Amino acid sequence: MRVRLGVAAVIACVAAAVPGRADEGMWMLHQLPEIDARLRTMGLELTPKQIWDPATNTGLASAIPWLGGCTSSFVSPDGLIITNHHCAFGAVQMNSTPAHDYITDGFLAATRADELPARAQRVWVFKGYEDVTAKLRPYIEAGAAPLQRTRALEAREKQLVAECEASGLHCRIAEMYGGGEFYMFRQLELRDVRLVYAPARAIGEFGGEIDNWMWPRHTGDYSFFRAYVGPDGKPADYSPSNVPFKPDRFLKLAPAGVKAGDFTMIIGYPGRTMRYRIAALVAQDAEFGYPYQIKLLSDWIAVLDRRAGTGKDVEIKVASVVKGLANAMKKYQGMVEGLTKEDLAGRRRAEEAKLQAWIDADPARKAKWGDVLPALDAQAAAGAATRERDILVRYLPRVGSLLPAALTIVRWSQQSGKPDVERDLGFQARDERTIRMRLRTMQRNLDIPTDRAVLAFFFERAAALPAGQRLPALDAALAATGKTGGAAVAALVEEVLGRTSLADEKTRLGLLGLDEAAVAAKHDSLLDFAIALRRDVETVEDEGKTAEGVLIELTPHYIDALAAFRGAPLYPDANSTIRFTAATVKGYSPRDGVYDEPFTTLPGVIAKCGPVAPFNCPRRLTDAYAKGGFGPYVAAPLGAVPACFLSTNDITGGNSGSPIMNGNGELVGLAFDGNYESMTSDYVFSNTLSRTINVDIRYVLWCMDYVDNAHALMREMGVEPAHR
Amino acid sequence: MRVRLGVAAVIACVAAAVPGRADEGMWMLHQLPEIDARLRTMGLELTPKQIWDPATNTGLASAIPWLGGCTSSFVSPDGLIITNHHCAFGAVQMNSTPAHDYITDGFLAATRADELPARAQRVWVFKGYEDVTAKLRPYIEAGAAPLQRTRALEAREKQLVAECEASGLHCRIAEMYGGGEFYMFRQLELRDVRLVYAPARAIGEFGGEIDNWMWPRHTGDYSFFRAYVGPDGKPADYSPSNVPFKPDRFLKLAPAGVKAGDFTMIIGYPGRTMRYRIAALVAQDAEFGYPYQIKLLSDWIAVLDRRAGTGKDVEIKVASVVKGLANAMKKYQGMVEGLTKEDLAGRRRAEEAKLQAWIDADPARKAKWGDVLPALDAQAAAGAATRERDILVRYLPRVGSLLPAALTIVRWSQQSGKPDVERDLGFQARDERTIRMRLRTMQRNLDIPTDRAVLAFFFERAAALPAGQRLPALDAALAATGKTGGAAVAALVEEVLGRTSLADEKTRLGLLGLDEAAVAAKHDSLLDFAIALRRDVETVEDEGKTAEGVLIELTPHYIDALAAFRGAPLYPDANSTIRFTAATVKGYSPRDGVYDEPFTTLPGVIAKCGPVAPFNCPRRLTDAYAKGGFGPYVAAPLGAVPACFLSTNDITGGNSGSPIMNGNGELVGLAFDGNYESMTSDYVFSNTLSRTINVDIRYVLWCMDYVDNAHALMREMGVEPAHR
């Protein structure tokens, strides 16, 4: 679940939709009236308008900001934000040093003045969305060639976004149903975010990689940020004179929590699902995409682990990347296991055969949709021809720190001269601040020997690409060393990193203003290599856009056929836009003879404690437990403080940190993971097996109250501490 | 659970007793009236006399023979016996060849004439027991020195056994409560035992070492023997003219099985428990005894695995030993984990402190028992001085085939000249047949290179013993090679096995008649070494008897004190005598957040099936399942055929193959294992965690009916097959 990687496993293809069965469905907020009757039966007390009223742009959703890869909630009128510990991990790490090891010990700001800047962190407050399909569909239906179609659509999108952002809000267009519908999402972007409180790692990340994706779970995966704005109330960069942001809405806590069978709902920003990805692509994922990436990530982690072993400072610098890679790898392993075990490709193939037969059975249907599935299959087969190369190129932004920085600088120099609407997405004027921040904050974790090691690792992989998938820039650069094999790779790393000045923060930031010619004139070894490599990457990007152009035309037809075939309400695949999922607190049977209970408890945390990480409970936790105060946080049916609980909510990566709420919209916990069996729920949700893992608000409060004495924060959230 | 090793982990010390709480207790049959009220409440429908009536020596217990390390039941009037697959494994292995691989494929005798001799197997039919305490206690109270005390007691026991065996029955005296009481057990020993039916290994041993001790479990751990007697109805060696044995009593099957919450009882022969072993010894076990043996067995298994890798025939020959060692090792690992985790030594120490305080609080108690605990502690400390040597010597009977044979021949030659009552236990006239059979049947699995490898392994270990624990015979023999280290060991193996004729069956059996001088005159290299080694072993044995003499005097005082301190009914520790345990079908929570259901199912078996052993379900099983006939074996609450189930019965190794019965004494399954958490139940039974794992009679019948077409056997047991 803890996937914060920007890399996608495979090219997004069929963002299809499935009929809403039971607790399945990541619904768009404007769809709630469609399923309202069922929600009411399940236990929802709020009306759709109380959750989000498109007319007034008010409701519960306003309290739930996106963190970029994670979800969060406002929990006080003073911009206090709760999210997962693993979502705040980067901020904790950024502020840690060997002398102040907040990762291990946790951090609690004694006063607001002590809150620590989380410089790389942004908070995007939900400000509503609108349907812009009518403004974009004509560009798909215009009959242009695929690459041109994609480009025209992108240009129009940029134009619309620019118009929207004139309001001062951050805007983004998201396509739904594979391009059948388009929505413009508005967010208020807050740039001064501060770390307020994170528990010790052995609470917030208790169980670590061992327990990740697992049940029973005992992780106190929570942390707090606070959003700040300028004294004028407007978004501003960090400044000591800034003031707490006043959200339109914040969530109330429900310290009584929930019990088995209770209704729960989650609002958040699920990243990506592939609920109706075609069989051919599912088979490619299971047989090639995931296995290839598992090997890649496993070797990559080994490279970083060797570096981490050289010293505490390096260990801290690479911790966050290792965490991300390891989490992705575990997810991919679960995917392969799940997809294979459930033979999802085979089941999809059978389903598609039925759909095709149904289409073929009627001349009108056949005329309309007869060619869609065969065309999608052909596109999938074509895409497989460059699969190794495409995956490697997708990982480029994570190949150390310096090469990604160089690629960004080069691309910026190429784009910044053009009119804004012609510039690549992510390289427009609106993106400069983010890019500049990234180029600055990367200094914190920069470790040249690690960059060398990762670059060598990547070059070796790329040098081994099959014929027809080569990266010409790399081939040329390796040949130019006059050496072969490992010696060539070593020489190229030396050549590329040996004469670069990008490791200097000031130099690096200074380069971002320059045009293409000026960058080339620097004759910086790394920039020169990046200029050549960008040409290869552009080729890959253009091929991707061509495929996109094909798919955006085909997929809505496929979805239409599917909708007609099924005749049931649809929800679109997840795409990091705000969604709603309703469910029940419920255990499950992971296998014959075993029932996983819906709750774990504080005594269960204590039972797992031991001398070795990730189970090395902090002394103040075990002392507090031994002392025996549990306040009002004991759940009567359990006779103990609940630690984590399971619910049938339909979530995925990106939902991390999401508030899980009772029927009145009160906070009863935070979603932070899915169970192992839910990994394949990105492809297919299972009511019997897919579960969301939540940290119980009662465990959060007990830790705040009895372990960390975070009493001021509790009072700020309207909860009176029990511990004196 | 599958411990059939004759080796004991540690010297049996305090065979104490604990108060009967809930389902705890391995009760002697004559004790049933004491706990009858509770049994009736739990759901037992039979009276104590229906289970065993000492007056008439009749009852259910007559249907439950001992197999030597396992338990079994008669299930037809024609001597048909059901037990565990792992209890019949040796017999299956003995009859297997690379051409007829009954281990893998299973075996079903088409007719009675096709039943295969299980030559090493005996069946001991229960024929009652009586209290002989009054005849033996005086020898303890006579005030002799410890070694003399033990010898006098042994001599008297042998005398009483000889008197008892005049009846033609097999007799054995067992001490209870550490020597506070003595009982004479009578058994009819049947020597012609045949293998009737064993399912394929991937049913009977499904899950293998991976699932051993684990839940959820899906093992069809059952097999059938038949006992034969001479045409005169008397026990006889194997002969084609023998006829089926007619038991006094056989068990009826209950094809309806049991459901969660139902009463169950088990009668069987639990091997050994240490329910009130003193803290000092528990600490020795946890900190030294088990860890030392784990390392020893792990290395030993590696030696055998290397041999097994050289060919299918060797693999078959070493299979049974590897199985036994691996099972013991896993048990010891669980022991260390459990004892450490639960800090059993610490808890016992606290309990003993309370007992001592209670004793010391009253002058009369202090006078009677004040010195007992300190004396037991001193004895435990003294025993630790030779702990490495004592463990190694205890494993001597398993060091290959030839050295144990030589040690037996030498000892027999030394003993056979004495009057019978003066001979060592196990080396009296009554034992000749068994010894002769063992010396014959060992030929089947004899593999000289394996013997060499194991002998070298053992010599290396023994050569590394600490000073003060050396085996002089081995030291001398190694020195005589003129070499040191590994070279000396290799030379000694060559010397000892190079010029021996014991590998020849006829020669070996011929040696058993000879006296000490005649054996020495053979100048057989292995016999010469065994003669020297026997002297060392005798020293160890005498030290053991001295310790026994001390303990048999002390322990009953300790038990008396404990009984007075507790004031509750007591049951004696297990010692391979017949016992009764009453319980309930019930799941458990192995850890916070998880509940292990009491039943697994046939679909759960299928879900575990895969291409690789031990999960490589036979095709005829998966075909039968796919075909979909389940007859009357489906359990309504589960909607499927149950595979295995859990009960709270208090059992241990030796109970393997025991009938588990409903309140009417009808067979509902076979006990075959304990859960992982029950490993430490040899020390302390836990109502919340200790569980017996049983194969459900409905799974046995479904396999017989639909998978193996064992219809004739079903009809013999009075069950009409459903499959046509």
CSV table of C-alpha atoms in Angstrom, one decimal, chain A residues 143-411:
chain,number,residue,atom,x,y,z
A,143,GLY,CA,-10.1,11.9,-37.0
A,144,ALA,CA,-6.5,13.0,-36.7
A,145,ALA,CA,-3.6,10.5,-36.7
A,146,PRO,CA,-2.9,9.1,-33.2
A,147,LEU,CA,0.2,11.2,-32.3
A,148,GLN,CA,-1.5,14.4,-33.5
A,149,ARG,CA,-4.6,13.5,-31.7
A,150,THR,CA,-2.8,13.2,-28.4
A,151,ARG,CA,-0.9,16.5,-29.0
A,152,ALA,CA,-4.1,18.4,-29.9
A,153,LEU,CA,-5.8,17.1,-26.9
A,154,GLU,CA,-2.9,18.0,-24.6
A,155,ALA,CA,-2.7,21.5,-26.1
A,156,ARG,CA,-6.4,22.1,-25.4
A,157,GLU,CA,-6.1,20.7,-21.9
A,158,LYS,CA,-3.2,23.1,-21.1
A,159,GLN,CA,-5.3,25.9,-22.4
A,160,LEU,CA,-8.2,25.0,-20.2
A,161,VAL,CA,-6.0,24.5,-17.2
A,162,ALA,CA,-4.4,27.9,-17.8
A,163,GLU,CA,-7.8,29.6,-17.9
A,164,CYS,CA,-8.8,27.8,-14.7
A,165,GLU,CA,-5.6,28.7,-12.9
A,166,ALA,CA,-6.2,32.4,-13.5
A,167,SER,CA,-8.3,32.1,-10.4
A,168,GLY,CA,-5.1,31.4,-8.4
A,169,LEU,CA,-6.1,27.8,-7.8
A,170,HIS,CA,-4.2,24.7,-8.9
A,171,CYS,CA,-6.1,23.0,-11.7
A,172,ARG,CA,-5.8,19.6,-13.3
A,173,ILE,CA,-7.8,17.7,-16.0
A,174,ALA,CA,-8.4,14.0,-15.4
A,175,GLU,CA,-9.9,11.6,-17.9
A,176,MET,CA,-12.4,9.0,-16.8
A,177,TYR,CA,-13.5,5.8,-18.5
A,178,GLY,CA,-10.4,5.8,-20.7
A,179,GLY,CA,-11.2,9.2,-22.2
A,180,GLY,CA,-15.0,8.9,-22.3
A,181,GLU,CA,-15.3,11.8,-19.8
A,182,PHE,CA,-13.0,14.6,-18.6
A,183,TYR,CA,-13.1,16.6,-15.4
A,184,MET,CA,-11.4,19.7,-14.3
A,185,PHE,CA,-10.3,19.5,-10.6
A,186,ARG,CA,-9.5,22.6,-8.6
A,187,GLN,CA,-7.2,22.6,-5.6
A,188,LEU,CA,-5.7,25.3,-3.3
A,189,GLU,CA,-2.0,24.5,-3.1
A,190,LEU,CA,-0.4,25.3,0.2
A,191,ARG,CA,3.4,25.5,0.3
A,192,ASP,CA,4.3,26.1,3.9
A,193,VAL,CA,3.8,22.7,5.5
A,194,ARG,CA,5.4,21.9,8.9
A,195,LEU,CA,6.0,18.7,10.8
A,196,VAL,CA,4.1,18.8,14.1
A,197,TYR,CA,4.3,15.4,15.5
A,198,ALA,CA,5.5,11.9,14.5
A,199,PRO,CA,5.6,9.0,16.9
A,200,ALA,CA,8.8,6.9,17.3
A,201,ARG,CA,9.5,4.8,14.2
A,202,ALA,CA,8.9,1.6,16.2
A,203,ILE,CA,5.3,2.8,16.7
A,204,GLY,CA,4.7,4.6,13.4
A,205,GLU,CA,6.3,1.9,11.3
A,206,PHE,CA,6.0,-0.9,13.8
A,207,GLY,CA,6.5,-4.2,12.0
A,208,GLY,CA,8.2,-2.5,9.1
A,209,GLU,CA,8.7,-4.4,5.9
A,210,ILE,CA,7.9,-7.7,7.7
A,211,ASP,CA,4.4,-6.7,8.5
A,212,ASN,CA,3.8,-4.5,5.5
A,213,TRP,CA,0.7,-5.7,3.7
A,214,MET,CA,0.1,-8.2,6.5
A,215,TRP,CA,-2.6,-8.9,9.0
A,216,PRO,CA,-2.6,-9.1,12.0
A,217,ARG,CA,-1.2,-5.6,12.1
A,218,HIS,CA,-0.1,-3.4,15.0
A,219,THR,CA,1.2,-0.2,13.4
A,220,GLY,CA,0.6,3.2,14.8
A,221,ASP,CA,0.8,4.7,11.3
A,222,TYR,CA,-0.1,8.3,12.1
A,223,SER,CA,1.6,11.7,12.1
A,224,PHE,CA,0.7,15.4,12.1
A,225,PHE,CA,1.5,18.3,9.8
A,226,ARG,CA,0.2,21.9,10.0
A,227,ALA,CA,-0.4,24.0,6.9
A,228,TYR,CA,0.6,27.7,7.0
A,229,VAL,CA,-0.2,30.7,4.8
A,230,GLY,CA,1.0,34.2,4.5
A,231,PRO,CA,-0.3,36.8,7.0
A,232,ASP,CA,-2.7,37.8,4.1
A,233,GLY,CA,-4.2,34.3,4.2
A,234,LYS,CA,-2.8,33.4,0.8
A,235,PRO,CA,-0.5,30.4,0.0
A,236,ALA,CA,3.1,31.3,0.6
A,237,ASP,CA,6.5,29.8,0.8
A,238,TYR,CA,7.9,29.0,4.2
A,239,SER,CA,8.4,32.0,6.4
A,240,PRO,CA,8.5,32.4,10.2
A,241,SER,CA,5.9,35.1,9.9
A,242,ASN,CA,3.4,32.9,8.2
A,243,VAL,CA,0.2,32.0,10.1
A,244,PRO,CA,-1.8,28.7,10.4
A,245,PHE,CA,-4.2,28.0,7.5
A,246,LYS,CA,-7.9,28.2,8.4
A,247,PRO,CA,-9.7,25.4,6.5
A,248,ASP,CA,-13.3,25.7,5.4
A,249,ARG,CA,-14.0,22.4,7.2
A,250,PHE,CA,-12.2,20.1,9.5
A,251,LEU,CA,-13.1,16.6,10.8
A,252,LYS,CA,-14.3,15.9,14.3
A,253,LEU,CA,-12.9,12.9,16.0
A,254,ALA,CA,-15.0,10.0,17.2
A,255,PRO,CA,-13.0,8.7,20.2
A,256,ALA,CA,-15.6,5.9,20.7
A,257,GLY,CA,-14.4,4.4,17.4
A,258,VAL,CA,-16.3,1.6,15.6
A,259,LYS,CA,-17.0,-2.1,16.2
A,260,ALA,CA,-17.3,-5.1,14.0
A,261,GLY,CA,-20.2,-4.7,11.5
A,262,ASP,CA,-20.3,-0.9,11.7
A,263,PHE,CA,-20.5,1.3,8.6
A,264,THR,CA,-17.3,3.1,7.5
A,265,MET,CA,-16.5,5.4,4.6
A,266,ILE,CA,-13.3,6.7,3.2
A,267,ILE,CA,-12.7,9.8,1.1
A,268,GLY,CA,-9.3,10.0,-0.5
A,269,TYR,CA,-7.2,10.1,-3.6
A,270,PRO,CA,-6.6,6.5,-4.8
A,271,GLY,CA,-3.8,6.4,-7.3
A,272,ARG,CA,-4.4,3.9,-10.0
A,273,THR,CA,-6.5,0.8,-10.6
A,274,MET,CA,-6.9,-1.4,-13.7
A,275,ARG,CA,-10.2,-2.9,-12.9
A,276,TYR,CA,-11.0,-3.7,-16.6
A,277,ARG,CA,-7.6,-3.9,-18.1
A,278,ILE,CA,-7.8,-6.3,-21.1
A,279,ALA,CA,-6.7,-9.9,-20.7
A,280,ALA,CA,-3.7,-9.5,-23.0
A,281,LEU,CA,-2.3,-6.8,-20.8
A,282,VAL,CA,-3.0,-8.6,-17.6
A,283,ALA,CA,-1.1,-11.5,-18.9
A,284,GLN,CA,1.8,-9.2,-19.9
A,285,ASP,CA,1.9,-7.8,-16.4
A,286,ALA,CA,1.8,-11.2,-14.6
A,287,GLU,CA,4.3,-12.9,-16.9
A,288,PHE,CA,6.7,-10.0,-17.7
A,289,GLY,CA,6.0,-6.6,-16.3
A,290,TYR,CA,6.0,-7.4,-12.6
A,291,PRO,CA,8.7,-10.2,-12.6
A,292,TYR,CA,11.0,-7.9,-14.6
A,293,GLN,CA,10.5,-5.1,-12.1
A,294,ILE,CA,10.9,-7.4,-9.1
A,295,LYS,CA,14.3,-8.4,-10.3
A,296,LEU,CA,15.2,-4.8,-11.1
A,297,LEU,CA,14.1,-3.4,-7.7
A,298,SER,CA,15.6,-6.3,-5.8
A,299,ASP,CA,19.1,-5.6,-7.4
A,300,TRP,CA,18.6,-1.9,-7.0
A,301,ILE,CA,17.9,-2.2,-3.3
A,302,ALA,CA,21.0,-4.4,-2.9
A,303,VAL,CA,23.0,-1.6,-4.4
A,304,LEU,CA,21.5,0.9,-1.9
A,305,ASP,CA,21.8,-1.4,1.0
A,306,ARG,CA,25.5,-1.8,0.4
A,307,ARG,CA,25.8,2.0,0.5
A,308,ALA,CA,23.6,2.2,3.6
A,309,GLY,CA,26.1,-0.1,5.3
A,310,THR,CA,28.9,2.4,5.0
A,311,GLY,CA,27.6,4.8,7.6
A,312,LYS,CA,24.7,6.2,9.6
A,313,ASP,CA,24.5,9.4,7.5
A,314,VAL,CA,24.3,7.5,4.2
A,315,GLU,CA,21.8,5.1,5.8
A,316,ILE,CA,19.5,8.1,6.6
A,317,LYS,CA,20.0,9.6,3.1
A,318,VAL,CA,18.9,6.4,1.2
A,319,ALA,CA,16.3,5.3,3.8
A,320,SER,CA,13.3,6.9,2.0
A,321,VAL,CA,14.2,5.6,-1.5
A,322,VAL,CA,14.9,2.1,-0.1
A,323,LYS,CA,11.6,2.1,1.6
A,324,GLY,CA,9.8,3.1,-1.5
A,325,LEU,CA,11.5,0.5,-3.7
A,326,ALA,CA,11.0,-2.3,-1.1
A,327,ASN,CA,7.4,-1.5,-0.8
A,328,ALA,CA,6.9,-1.5,-4.6
A,329,MET,CA,8.8,-4.7,-4.9
A,330,LYS,CA,6.7,-6.4,-2.2
A,331,LYS,CA,3.6,-5.2,-4.0
A,332,TYR,CA,4.7,-6.6,-7.3
A,333,GLN,CA,5.5,-9.9,-5.7
A,334,GLY,CA,2.1,-10.1,-4.3
A,335,MET,CA,0.7,-9.1,-7.7
A,336,VAL,CA,2.5,-11.9,-9.5
A,337,GLU,CA,1.4,-14.3,-6.8
A,338,GLY,CA,-2.2,-13.1,-6.8
A,339,LEU,CA,-2.6,-12.7,-10.6
A,340,THR,CA,-1.1,-16.2,-11.2
A,341,LYS,CA,-3.0,-17.9,-8.4
A,342,GLU,CA,-6.3,-16.5,-9.4
A,343,ASP,CA,-5.5,-16.8,-13.2
A,344,LEU,CA,-6.9,-13.4,-13.7
A,345,ALA,CA,-5.7,-13.2,-17.3
A,346,GLY,CA,-7.5,-16.4,-18.0
A,347,ARG,CA,-10.7,-15.3,-16.3
A,348,ARG,CA,-10.6,-12.0,-18.2
A,349,ARG,CA,-10.0,-13.8,-21.5
A,350,ALA,CA,-13.1,-15.9,-20.8
A,351,GLU,CA,-15.1,-12.7,-20.0
A,352,GLU,CA,-13.9,-11.0,-23.2
A,353,ALA,CA,-14.9,-14.0,-25.2
A,354,LYS,CA,-18.4,-13.7,-23.8
A,355,LEU,CA,-18.5,-10.0,-24.5
A,356,GLN,CA,-17.3,-10.5,-28.1
A,357,ALA,CA,-19.9,-13.2,-28.6
A,358,TRP,CA,-22.6,-10.9,-27.4
A,359,ILE,CA,-21.3,-8.1,-29.7
A,360,ASP,CA,-21.2,-10.5,-32.6
A,361,ALA,CA,-24.7,-11.8,-32.0
A,362,ASP,CA,-26.3,-8.6,-33.1
A,363,PRO,CA,-25.5,-6.8,-36.4
A,364,ALA,CA,-25.9,-3.3,-35.0
A,365,ARG,CA,-23.6,-4.1,-32.0
A,366,LYS,CA,-21.2,-5.8,-34.3
A,367,ALA,CA,-21.0,-2.7,-36.6
A,368,LYS,CA,-20.5,-0.5,-33.6
A,369,TRP,CA,-18.1,-2.5,-31.5
A,370,GLY,CA,-17.1,-5.6,-33.4
A,371,ASP,CA,-13.5,-4.4,-34.0
A,372,VAL,CA,-12.8,-2.8,-30.6
A,373,LEU,CA,-11.4,-5.8,-28.7
A,374,PRO,CA,-9.3,-7.1,-31.6
A,375,ALA,CA,-7.9,-3.6,-32.0
A,376,LEU,CA,-7.0,-3.4,-28.3
A,377,ASP,CA,-5.4,-6.8,-28.5
A,378,ALA,CA,-3.3,-5.7,-31.5
A,379,GLN,CA,-2.2,-2.5,-29.6
A,380,ALA,CA,-1.2,-4.6,-26.6
A,381,ALA,CA,0.9,-6.9,-28.7
A,382,ALA,CA,2.6,-3.9,-30.4
A,383,GLY,CA,3.4,-2.3,-27.1
A,384,ALA,CA,5.2,-5.5,-25.9
A,385,ALA,CA,7.9,-5.0,-28.6
A,386,THR,CA,9.8,-2.4,-26.4
A,387,ARG,CA,8.7,-3.6,-23.0
A,388,GLU,CA,12.2,-3.8,-21.3
A,389,ARG,CA,13.2,-0.4,-22.6
A,390,ASP,CA,9.9,1.2,-21.7
A,391,ILE,CA,10.2,0.0,-18.1
A,392,LEU,CA,13.8,1.1,-17.7
A,393,VAL,CA,13.1,4.6,-19.1
A,394,ARG,CA,10.2,5.0,-16.7
A,395,TYR,CA,12.6,4.5,-13.8
A,396,LEU,CA,15.0,7.2,-15.0
A,397,PRO,CA,13.6,9.9,-12.6
A,398,ARG,CA,14.8,7.6,-9.7
A,399,VAL,CA,18.3,6.9,-11.0
A,400,GLY,CA,20.2,8.7,-8.2
A,401,SER,CA,19.8,12.5,-7.8
A,402,LEU,CA,22.1,14.1,-10.3
A,403,LEU,CA,21.1,12.5,-13.6
A,404,PRO,CA,17.4,13.2,-13.0
A,405,ALA,CA,18.4,16.8,-12.1
A,406,ALA,CA,20.3,17.1,-15.3
A,407,LEU,CA,17.5,15.7,-17.4
A,408,THR,CA,15.1,18.2,-15.8
A,409,ILE,CA,17.4,21.1,-16.4
A,410,VAL,CA,17.9,20.1,-20.0
A,411,ARG,CA,14.3,19.6,-20.7
